[in-house]
Structures are given as structure tokens and as C-alpha cells.
C-alpha positions as a LaTeX table, in Angstrom:
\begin{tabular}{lrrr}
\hline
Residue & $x$ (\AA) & $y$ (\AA) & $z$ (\AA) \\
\hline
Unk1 & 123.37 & $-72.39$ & $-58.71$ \\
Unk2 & 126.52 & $-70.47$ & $-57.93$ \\
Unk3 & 127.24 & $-69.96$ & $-54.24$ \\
Unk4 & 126.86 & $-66.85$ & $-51.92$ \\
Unk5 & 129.57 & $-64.53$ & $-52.23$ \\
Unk6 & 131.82 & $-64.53$ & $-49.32$ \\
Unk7 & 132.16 & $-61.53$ & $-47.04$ \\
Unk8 & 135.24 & $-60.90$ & $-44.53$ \\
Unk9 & 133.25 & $-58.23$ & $-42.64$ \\
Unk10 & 132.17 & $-59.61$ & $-39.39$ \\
Unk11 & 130.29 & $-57.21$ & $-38.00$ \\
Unk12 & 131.34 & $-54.79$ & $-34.86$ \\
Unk13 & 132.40 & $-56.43$ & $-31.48$ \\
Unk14 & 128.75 & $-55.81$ & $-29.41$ \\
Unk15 & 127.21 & $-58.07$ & $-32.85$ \\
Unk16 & 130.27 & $-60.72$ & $-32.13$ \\
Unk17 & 129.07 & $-60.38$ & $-28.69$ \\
Unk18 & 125.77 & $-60.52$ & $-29.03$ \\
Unk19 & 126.01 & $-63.92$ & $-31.65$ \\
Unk20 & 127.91 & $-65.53$ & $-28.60$ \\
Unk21 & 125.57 & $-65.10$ & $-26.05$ \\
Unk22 & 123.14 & $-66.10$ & $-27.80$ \\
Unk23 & 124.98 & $-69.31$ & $-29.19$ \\
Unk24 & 125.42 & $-69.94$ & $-25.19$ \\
Unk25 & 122.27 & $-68.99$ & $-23.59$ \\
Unk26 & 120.99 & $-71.93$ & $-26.76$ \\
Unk27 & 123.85 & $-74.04$ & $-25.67$ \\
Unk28 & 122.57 & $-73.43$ & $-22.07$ \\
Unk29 & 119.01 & $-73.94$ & $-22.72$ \\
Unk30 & 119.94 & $-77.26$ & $-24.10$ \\
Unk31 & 122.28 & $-78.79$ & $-21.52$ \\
Unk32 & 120.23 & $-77.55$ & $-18.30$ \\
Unk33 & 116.75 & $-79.33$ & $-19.87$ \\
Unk34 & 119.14 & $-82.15$ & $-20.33$ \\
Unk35 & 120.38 & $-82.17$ & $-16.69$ \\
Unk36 & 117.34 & $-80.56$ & $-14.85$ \\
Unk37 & 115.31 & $-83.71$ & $-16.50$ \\
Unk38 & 117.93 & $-86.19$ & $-15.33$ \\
Unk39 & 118.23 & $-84.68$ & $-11.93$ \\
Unk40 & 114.13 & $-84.83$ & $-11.32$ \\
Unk41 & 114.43 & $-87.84$ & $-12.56$ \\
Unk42 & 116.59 & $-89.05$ & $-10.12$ \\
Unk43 & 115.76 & $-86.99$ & $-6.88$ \\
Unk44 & 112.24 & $-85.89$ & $-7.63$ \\
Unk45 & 110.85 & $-82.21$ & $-8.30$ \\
Unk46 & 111.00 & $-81.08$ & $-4.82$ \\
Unk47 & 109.03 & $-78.67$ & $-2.84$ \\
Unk48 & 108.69 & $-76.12$ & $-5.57$ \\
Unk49 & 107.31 & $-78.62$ & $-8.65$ \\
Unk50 & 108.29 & $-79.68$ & $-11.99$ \\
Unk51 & 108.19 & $-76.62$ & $-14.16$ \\
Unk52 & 110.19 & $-73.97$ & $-11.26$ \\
Unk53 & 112.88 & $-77.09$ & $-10.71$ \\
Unk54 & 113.23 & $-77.54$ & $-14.52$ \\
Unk55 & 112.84 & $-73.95$ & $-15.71$ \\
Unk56 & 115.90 & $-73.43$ & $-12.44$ \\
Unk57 & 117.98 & $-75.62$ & $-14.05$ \\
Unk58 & 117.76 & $-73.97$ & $-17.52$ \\
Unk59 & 118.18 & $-70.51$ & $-16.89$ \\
Unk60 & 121.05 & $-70.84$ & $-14.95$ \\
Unk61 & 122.80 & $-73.03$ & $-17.54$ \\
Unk62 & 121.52 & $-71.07$ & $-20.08$ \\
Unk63 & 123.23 & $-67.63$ & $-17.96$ \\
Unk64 & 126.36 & $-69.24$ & $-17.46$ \\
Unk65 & 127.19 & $-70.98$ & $-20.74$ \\
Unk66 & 126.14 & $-67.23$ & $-22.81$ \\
Unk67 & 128.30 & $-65.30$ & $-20.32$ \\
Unk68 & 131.61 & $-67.27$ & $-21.24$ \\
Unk69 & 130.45 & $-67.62$ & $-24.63$ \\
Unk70 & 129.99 & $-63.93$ & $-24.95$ \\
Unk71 & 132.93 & $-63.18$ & $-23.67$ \\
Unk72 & 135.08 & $-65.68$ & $-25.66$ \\
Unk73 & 133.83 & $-64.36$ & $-28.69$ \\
Unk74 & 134.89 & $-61.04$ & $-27.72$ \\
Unk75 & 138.33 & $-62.30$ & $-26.95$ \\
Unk76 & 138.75 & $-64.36$ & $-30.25$ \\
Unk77 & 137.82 & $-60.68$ & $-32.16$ \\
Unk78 & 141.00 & $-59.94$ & $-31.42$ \\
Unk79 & 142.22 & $-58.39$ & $-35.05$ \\
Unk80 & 140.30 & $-55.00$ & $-34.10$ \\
Unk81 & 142.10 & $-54.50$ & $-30.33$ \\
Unk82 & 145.57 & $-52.75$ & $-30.08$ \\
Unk83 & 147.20 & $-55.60$ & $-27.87$ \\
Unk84 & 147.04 & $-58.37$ & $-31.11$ \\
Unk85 & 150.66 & $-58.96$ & $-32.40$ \\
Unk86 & 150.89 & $-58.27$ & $-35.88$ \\
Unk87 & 150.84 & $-60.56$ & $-38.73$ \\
Unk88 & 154.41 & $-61.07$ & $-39.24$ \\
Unk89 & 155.46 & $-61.98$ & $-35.86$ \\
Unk90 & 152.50 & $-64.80$ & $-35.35$ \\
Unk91 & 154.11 & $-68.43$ & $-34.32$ \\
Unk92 & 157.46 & $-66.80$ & $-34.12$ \\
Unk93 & 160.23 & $-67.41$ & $-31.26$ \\
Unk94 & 160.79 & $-65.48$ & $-27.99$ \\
Unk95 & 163.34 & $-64.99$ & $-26.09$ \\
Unk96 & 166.06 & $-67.30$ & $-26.18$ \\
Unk97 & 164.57 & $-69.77$ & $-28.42$ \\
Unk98 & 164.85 & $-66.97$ & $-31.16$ \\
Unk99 & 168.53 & $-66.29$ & $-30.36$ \\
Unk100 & 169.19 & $-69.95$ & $-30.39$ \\
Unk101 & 167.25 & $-70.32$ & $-33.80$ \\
Unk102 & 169.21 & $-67.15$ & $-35.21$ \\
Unk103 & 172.45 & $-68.98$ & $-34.62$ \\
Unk104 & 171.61 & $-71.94$ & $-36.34$ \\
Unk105 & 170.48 & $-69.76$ & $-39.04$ \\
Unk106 & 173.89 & $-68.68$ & $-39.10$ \\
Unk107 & 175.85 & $-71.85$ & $-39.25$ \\
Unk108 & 173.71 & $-73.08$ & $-41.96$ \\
Unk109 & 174.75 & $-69.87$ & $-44.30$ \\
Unk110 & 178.01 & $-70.46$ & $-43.30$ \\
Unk111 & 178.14 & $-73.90$ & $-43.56$ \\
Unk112 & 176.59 & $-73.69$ & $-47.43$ \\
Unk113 & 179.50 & $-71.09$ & $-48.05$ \\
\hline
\end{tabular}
């Protein structure tokens, strides 16, 4: 069976967006169940039960972890915002580093001369 063909399209930034928060609030889900059961464990349910201590500990997880997934996903779409550098100057030298690099450059044309 011959495999799927492969797109490039992504999709717009709100469905990046969207795919991150939901990867997080999962994420979330997952970790605070993990914790909240640990920490009743431990402690006890408290005044307000099992299911409202639990269900606390989840949502909140769950609200954090697809906020700063959301918005990490947004930053690593970066191809489609005006502020990414373009493809020829990616890993190159700044500053004096590049001048420095230029010059050695140099004495190695020279030196093969």
C-alpha cells in the first residue's frame, strides 16, 4: 500500500492555534488527574469532595498547559509573519563575529593564491 501523499500546507494560524490548545488543554487534562489524584491522596479531598477537588485540579492544568501551548504554536508559525529572517540569512553571524569570519575568509583566498 503506497503511503499518503505529503502536504506542506499547514493550515491558517487560528487552525495552528487551535491544534495547540487543544494538544495542551489534553496535555493538561492528563497531568492535573495525575497530580489532583496524588494530592487527595496525600492530603485528603477537603471540604468540597472528591470530584470538585479533582475536577479543580484538571481544569486549571488543563487552562494553563493549552494557553502556552496555543501560543507556542503560534510563535513556531513563524514563516507567515513579516518579522521571520529570510532563508538565506538563517544560522548566519552578527555583528562582529561576521566581520571576524569575513577576514578569515580573506586570508584563506589569499593564502591559496
Amino acid at each position: 500500500m503506497p503511503p499518503p501523499p505529503q502536504t506542506t500546507a499547514g493550515g491558517s494560524t487560528f487552525d495552528k492555534m487551535k491544534m495547540g490548545a487543544i494538544m495542551g488543554s489534553c496535555v493538561g487534562l492528563t497531568i492535573g488527574f495525575i497530580f489532583g489524584s496524588f494530592s487527595v491522596l496525600r492530603a485528603g479531598p477537603g471540604p468540597r469532595g472528591l470530584v470538585a477537588t479533582l475536577s479543580q485540579y484538571m481544569l486549571s492544568s488543563a487552562a494553563t498547559f493549552g494557553f502556552f501551548m496555543s501560543i507556542g504554536s503560534v510563535i513556531r508559525t513563524e514563516s507567515q509573519f513579516a518579522y521571520a529572517l529570510p532563508p538565506t540569512t538563517h544560522g548566519t553571524a552578527t555583528g562582529p563575529l561576521r566581520m571576524a569570519w569575513r577576514r578569515a575568509e580573506e586570508r584563506r583566498r589569499m593564502e591559496k593564491q
